[in-house]
Amino acid sequence: MRRLRAAVAAAPADADAAVLLARRYFELAMEEGDPRYIGYAQAVLRPWPAAASAPVEVLVMHGKLRQYRHDFSGALAVFELALAAEPSNFSARAWRAAIFMVQADYAGARRECELQAPHASELQAVACVAYVDATTGKARAAHERLSAALARTPGVDRDYALWLQTRLAETAWRAGETALAERHFRAGLGLGINDNFLLAAYADFLLERGRPAEVLSLLRNWTRSETLLLRLAIAARRLGLAESEKYSRTLGERFSDAALRGEKLHLQEEARFLLELKGDARAALAAAGENFRSQRE
């Protein structure tokens, strides 16, 4: 990180150096679930507004940052600018598909997969469609196709392998194959990459399976992330541990602070917090309804 910051300081007009630093901040936000890194990344890219004249990789980075902040329409528009300049850009197309998935626009996501296919590897093309199929009632077939494509593809990049194992775990879970899902979760964890989404998904899996003690072991050092702290608090509550109240109080303070800043990044988690930890079904329903207006996954 020090080297990346130094490179930007030495050449503040170098867009490539800025993208590398912004990308690392984005990765840290994804790893730790800490939105402050998104603010740092946005500051790095400030000299290059999200306009058609910006370099493609700058546009892609702007889109990813907007997506993280749940500005989905803004992110889609920026990714479209990137694709207008570079139609084969895999990342822009993949992120558009991901946003459509969050919005439950499955036809839109499938359309992005089809547009991506001519510029993608076999594994990437299969993975995109499998993600849609797994969410629309074809989980078992999607898992089989994606597993086969992965087995045929040697030397998969670790970060992409993590995404694939997470998708395979969720797909197997949807299909009711819990032992298989756990193998995929553990394969993802075994890659040694911190990932907030994988940890949250596996924690939910463990909670559903009645294994809250394992959630404590998994997440005890992840209290900076609201999404993971929520699962930690739920696990502690189910085990009857006093620390559940401390976790719950901290979560409540963070949600209140976010509301004062006008941030609504964790409405899904806030709804679950209100229902499971506060027992306030009415407030939970209101938060869930507000979240549903933008996120329908």
PDB file of C-alpha atoms in Angstrom, residues 35-191:
ATOM      1  CA  PRO A  35     -16.815   1.476   3.458  1.00  0.00           C
ATOM      2  CA  ARG A  36     -14.182   4.030   4.436  1.00  0.00           C
ATOM      3  CA  TYR A  37     -11.872   2.477   1.869  1.00  0.00           C
ATOM      4  CA  ILE A  38     -14.407   3.363  -0.828  1.00  0.00           C
ATOM      5  CA  GLY A  39     -14.106   7.018   0.160  1.00  0.00           C
ATOM      6  CA  TYR A  40     -10.326   6.780  -0.097  1.00  0.00           C
ATOM      7  CA  ALA A  41     -10.624   5.245  -3.567  1.00  0.00           C
ATOM      8  CA  GLN A  42     -13.007   7.960  -4.718  1.00  0.00           C
ATOM      9  CA  ALA A  43     -10.567  10.615  -3.537  1.00  0.00           C
ATOM     10  CA  VAL A  44      -7.769   9.018  -5.561  1.00  0.00           C
ATOM     11  CA  LEU A  45      -9.893   9.133  -8.734  1.00  0.00           C
ATOM     12  CA  ARG A  46     -11.119  12.701  -8.233  1.00  0.00           C
ATOM     13  CA  PRO A  47      -8.876  14.134 -11.013  1.00  0.00           C
ATOM     14  CA  TRP A  48     -10.694  11.894 -13.533  1.00  0.00           C
ATOM     15  CA  PRO A  49     -14.492  12.364 -13.350  1.00  0.00           C
ATOM     16  CA  ALA A  50     -16.720   9.569 -14.620  1.00  0.00           C
ATOM     17  CA  ALA A  51     -17.109  10.943 -18.138  1.00  0.00           C
ATOM     18  CA  ALA A  52     -16.635   9.512 -21.617  1.00  0.00           C
ATOM     19  CA  SER A  53     -13.230  11.195 -21.865  1.00  0.00           C
ATOM     20  CA  ALA A  54     -11.842   9.244 -18.883  1.00  0.00           C
ATOM     21  CA  PRO A  55      -9.634   6.174 -19.429  1.00  0.00           C
ATOM     22  CA  VAL A  56     -11.597   2.928 -19.561  1.00  0.00           C
ATOM     23  CA  GLU A  57     -10.058   1.453 -16.412  1.00  0.00           C
ATOM     24  CA  VAL A  58     -10.864   4.655 -14.527  1.00  0.00           C
ATOM     25  CA  LEU A  59     -14.484   4.332 -15.661  1.00  0.00           C
ATOM     26  CA  VAL A  60     -14.634   0.692 -14.573  1.00  0.00           C
ATOM     27  CA  MET A  61     -13.264   1.656 -11.175  1.00  0.00           C
ATOM     28  CA  HIS A  62     -15.803   4.486 -10.826  1.00  0.00           C
ATOM     29  CA  GLY A  63     -18.552   1.999 -11.647  1.00  0.00           C
ATOM     30  CA  LYS A  64     -17.388  -0.470  -9.020  1.00  0.00           C
ATOM     31  CA  LEU A  65     -17.268   2.271  -6.377  1.00  0.00           C
ATOM     32  CA  ARG A  66     -20.775   3.454  -7.244  1.00  0.00           C
ATOM     33  CA  GLN A  67     -22.012  -0.127  -7.117  1.00  0.00           C
ATOM     34  CA  TYR A  68     -20.549  -0.548  -3.629  1.00  0.00           C
ATOM     35  CA  ARG A  69     -22.450   2.543  -2.479  1.00  0.00           C
ATOM     36  CA  HIS A  70     -25.637   1.100  -4.020  1.00  0.00           C
ATOM     37  CA  ASP A  71     -25.839   3.792  -6.687  1.00  0.00           C
ATOM     38  CA  PHE A  72     -26.843   1.095  -9.133  1.00  0.00           C
ATOM     39  CA  SER A  73     -28.215   3.318 -11.886  1.00  0.00           C
ATOM     40  CA  GLY A  74     -25.078   5.454 -11.750  1.00  0.00           C
ATOM     41  CA  ALA A  75     -22.855   2.382 -11.846  1.00  0.00           C
ATOM     42  CA  LEU A  76     -24.697   0.908 -14.832  1.00  0.00           C
ATOM     43  CA  ALA A  77     -24.317   4.178 -16.720  1.00  0.00           C
ATOM     44  CA  VAL A  78     -20.582   4.390 -16.040  1.00  0.00           C
ATOM     45  CA  PHE A  79     -20.026   0.773 -17.057  1.00  0.00           C
ATOM     46  CA  GLU A  80     -21.934   1.556 -20.268  1.00  0.00           C
ATOM     47  CA  LEU A  81     -19.471   4.386 -20.963  1.00  0.00           C
ATOM     48  CA  ALA A  82     -16.589   1.966 -20.477  1.00  0.00           C
ATOM     49  CA  LEU A  83     -18.171  -0.555 -22.835  1.00  0.00           C
ATOM     50  CA  ALA A  84     -18.816   2.111 -25.466  1.00  0.00           C
ATOM     51  CA  ALA A  85     -15.071   2.745 -25.506  1.00  0.00           C
ATOM     52  CA  GLU A  86     -14.074  -0.917 -25.139  1.00  0.00           C
ATOM     53  CA  PRO A  87     -16.874  -3.382 -25.980  1.00  0.00           C
ATOM     54  CA  SER A  88     -14.759  -6.373 -24.932  1.00  0.00           C
ATOM     55  CA  ASN A  89     -14.168  -5.123 -21.378  1.00  0.00           C
ATOM     56  CA  PHE A  90     -14.943  -8.186 -19.251  1.00  0.00           C
ATOM     57  CA  SER A  91     -15.078  -6.439 -15.889  1.00  0.00           C
ATOM     58  CA  ALA A  92     -17.612  -3.804 -16.957  1.00  0.00           C
ATOM     59  CA  ARG A  93     -19.904  -6.429 -18.454  1.00  0.00           C
ATOM     60  CA  ALA A  94     -19.579  -8.761 -15.447  1.00  0.00           C
ATOM     61  CA  TRP A  95     -20.403  -5.984 -12.991  1.00  0.00           C
ATOM     62  CA  ARG A  96     -23.457  -4.976 -15.010  1.00  0.00           C
ATOM     63  CA  ALA A  97     -24.662  -8.579 -14.806  1.00  0.00           C
ATOM     64  CA  ALA A  98     -24.038  -8.588 -11.041  1.00  0.00           C
ATOM     65  CA  ILE A  99     -26.063  -5.406 -10.559  1.00  0.00           C
ATOM     66  CA  PHE A 100     -28.978  -6.814 -12.538  1.00  0.00           C
ATOM     67  CA  MET A 101     -28.831  -9.895 -10.310  1.00  0.00           C
ATOM     68  CA  VAL A 102     -29.076  -7.723  -7.190  1.00  0.00           C
ATOM     69  CA  GLN A 103     -32.075  -5.981  -8.737  1.00  0.00           C
ATOM     70  CA  ALA A 104     -33.678  -9.348  -9.609  1.00  0.00           C
ATOM     71  CA  ASP A 105     -33.616  -8.365 -13.282  1.00  0.00           C
ATOM     72  CA  TYR A 106     -32.670 -11.861 -14.376  1.00  0.00           C
ATOM     73  CA  ALA A 107     -33.428 -11.231 -18.032  1.00  0.00           C
ATOM     74  CA  GLY A 108     -31.088  -8.249 -17.919  1.00  0.00           C
ATOM     75  CA  ALA A 109     -28.367 -10.304 -16.249  1.00  0.00           C
ATOM     76  CA  ARG A 110     -28.723 -13.084 -18.815  1.00  0.00           C
ATOM     77  CA  ARG A 111     -28.501 -10.522 -21.617  1.00  0.00           C
ATOM     78  CA  GLU A 112     -25.197  -9.260 -20.188  1.00  0.00           C
ATOM     79  CA  CYS A 113     -23.929 -12.846 -20.052  1.00  0.00           C
ATOM     80  CA  GLU A 114     -24.789 -13.302 -23.727  1.00  0.00           C
ATOM     81  CA  LEU A 115     -23.030 -10.062 -24.676  1.00  0.00           C
ATOM     82  CA  GLN A 116     -20.016 -11.050 -22.593  1.00  0.00           C
ATOM     83  CA  ALA A 117     -19.654 -14.571 -24.035  1.00  0.00           C
ATOM     84  CA  PRO A 118     -17.770 -13.691 -27.263  1.00  0.00           C
ATOM     85  CA  HIS A 119     -15.089 -11.942 -25.187  1.00  0.00           C
ATOM     86  CA  ALA A 120     -14.937 -14.447 -22.308  1.00  0.00           C
ATOM     87  CA  SER A 121     -13.288 -17.773 -21.628  1.00  0.00           C
ATOM     88  CA  GLU A 122     -15.462 -20.884 -21.487  1.00  0.00           C
ATOM     89  CA  LEU A 123     -15.337 -20.818 -17.680  1.00  0.00           C
ATOM     90  CA  GLN A 124     -16.303 -17.150 -17.499  1.00  0.00           C
ATOM     91  CA  ALA A 125     -19.197 -17.643 -19.907  1.00  0.00           C
ATOM     92  CA  VAL A 126     -20.505 -20.700 -18.050  1.00  0.00           C
ATOM     93  CA  ALA A 127     -20.114 -18.983 -14.661  1.00  0.00           C
ATOM     94  CA  CYS A 128     -22.131 -15.965 -15.724  1.00  0.00           C
ATOM     95  CA  VAL A 129     -25.093 -18.020 -16.946  1.00  0.00           C
ATOM     96  CA  ALA A 130     -24.843 -20.446 -14.012  1.00  0.00           C
ATOM     97  CA  TYR A 131     -25.173 -17.535 -11.576  1.00  0.00           C
ATOM     98  CA  VAL A 132     -28.486 -16.605 -13.207  1.00  0.00           C
ATOM     99  CA  ASP A 133     -29.719 -20.190 -13.490  1.00  0.00           C
ATOM    100  CA  ALA A 134     -28.893 -20.964  -9.858  1.00  0.00           C
ATOM    101  CA  THR A 135     -31.155 -18.123  -8.758  1.00  0.00           C
ATOM    102  CA  THR A 136     -34.028 -18.994 -11.072  1.00  0.00           C
ATOM    103  CA  GLY A 137     -34.834 -22.574 -10.139  1.00  0.00           C
ATOM    104  CA  LYS A 138     -32.046 -24.463 -11.906  1.00  0.00           C
ATOM    105  CA  ALA A 139     -29.517 -24.724  -9.078  1.00  0.00           C
ATOM    106  CA  ARG A 140     -28.587 -28.379  -9.488  1.00  0.00           C
ATOM    107  CA  ALA A 141     -27.952 -28.129 -13.243  1.00  0.00           C
ATOM    108  CA  ALA A 142     -26.089 -24.847 -12.783  1.00  0.00           C
ATOM    109  CA  HIS A 143     -23.805 -26.437 -10.201  1.00  0.00           C
ATOM    110  CA  GLU A 144     -23.055 -29.381 -12.478  1.00  0.00           C
ATOM    111  CA  ARG A 145     -22.182 -27.166 -15.450  1.00  0.00           C
ATOM    112  CA  LEU A 146     -20.026 -24.776 -13.443  1.00  0.00           C
ATOM    113  CA  SER A 147     -18.200 -27.589 -11.625  1.00  0.00           C
ATOM    114  CA  ALA A 148     -17.439 -29.285 -14.947  1.00  0.00           C
ATOM    115  CA  ALA A 149     -16.174 -26.055 -16.516  1.00  0.00           C
ATOM    116  CA  LEU A 150     -13.948 -25.376 -13.511  1.00  0.00           C
ATOM    117  CA  ALA A 151     -12.537 -28.909 -13.651  1.00  0.00           C
ATOM    118  CA  ARG A 152     -11.631 -28.349 -17.312  1.00  0.00           C
ATOM    119  CA  THR A 153      -9.815 -25.081 -16.574  1.00  0.00           C
ATOM    120  CA  PRO A 154      -6.314 -25.294 -15.076  1.00  0.00           C
ATOM    121  CA  GLY A 155      -4.533 -22.416 -13.365  1.00  0.00           C
ATOM    122  CA  VAL A 156      -7.546 -20.318 -12.375  1.00  0.00           C
ATOM    123  CA  ASP A 157      -6.581 -17.015 -10.755  1.00  0.00           C
ATOM    124  CA  ARG A 158      -7.016 -17.200  -6.949  1.00  0.00           C
ATOM    125  CA  ASP A 159      -9.378 -14.242  -6.727  1.00  0.00           C
ATOM    126  CA  TYR A 160     -11.603 -15.668  -9.436  1.00  0.00           C
ATOM    127  CA  ALA A 161     -11.363 -19.124  -7.847  1.00  0.00           C
ATOM    128  CA  LEU A 162     -12.664 -17.571  -4.615  1.00  0.00           C
ATOM    129  CA  TRP A 163     -15.648 -16.089  -6.449  1.00  0.00           C
ATOM    130  CA  LEU A 164     -16.318 -19.433  -8.135  1.00  0.00           C
ATOM    131  CA  GLN A 165     -16.156 -21.442  -4.906  1.00  0.00           C
ATOM    132  CA  THR A 166     -18.525 -18.978  -3.241  1.00  0.00           C
ATOM    133  CA  ARG A 167     -20.991 -19.259  -6.131  1.00  0.00           C
ATOM    134  CA  LEU A 168     -20.708 -23.056  -6.125  1.00  0.00           C
ATOM    135  CA  ALA A 169     -21.306 -23.135  -2.367  1.00  0.00           C
ATOM    136  CA  GLU A 170     -24.414 -20.970  -2.637  1.00  0.00           C
ATOM    137  CA  THR A 171     -25.687 -22.989  -5.597  1.00  0.00           C
ATOM    138  CA  ALA A 172     -25.235 -26.320  -3.819  1.00  0.00           C
ATOM    139  CA  TRP A 173     -26.918 -24.850  -0.737  1.00  0.00           C
ATOM    140  CA  ARG A 174     -29.919 -23.770  -2.825  1.00  0.00           C
ATOM    141  CA  ALA A 175     -30.107 -27.283  -4.259  1.00  0.00           C
ATOM    142  CA  GLY A 176     -30.228 -28.745  -0.740  1.00  0.00           C
ATOM    143  CA  GLU A 177     -26.754 -30.299  -1.054  1.00  0.00           C
ATOM    144  CA  THR A 178     -25.463 -29.032   2.276  1.00  0.00           C
ATOM    145  CA  ALA A 179     -22.403 -31.293   2.549  1.00  0.00           C
ATOM    146  CA  LEU A 180     -21.325 -30.245  -0.939  1.00  0.00           C
ATOM    147  CA  ALA A 181     -21.972 -26.594  -0.115  1.00  0.00           C
ATOM    148  CA  GLU A 182     -19.753 -26.844   2.942  1.00  0.00           C
ATOM    149  CA  ARG A 183     -16.938 -28.348   0.893  1.00  0.00           C
ATOM    150  CA  HIS A 184     -17.087 -25.368  -1.442  1.00  0.00           C
ATOM    151  CA  PHE A 185     -17.189 -22.888   1.443  1.00  0.00           C
ATOM    152  CA  ARG A 186     -14.125 -24.518   2.966  1.00  0.00           C
ATOM    153  CA  ALA A 187     -12.377 -24.597  -0.411  1.00  0.00           C
ATOM    154  CA  GLY A 188     -12.947 -20.858  -0.677  1.00  0.00           C
ATOM    155  CA  LEU A 189     -11.633 -20.231   2.825  1.00  0.00           C
ATOM    156  CA  GLY A 190      -8.672 -22.477   2.060  1.00  0.00           C
ATOM    157  CA  LEU A 191      -7.502 -20.070  -0.639  1.00  0.00           C
TER     158      LEU A 191
END
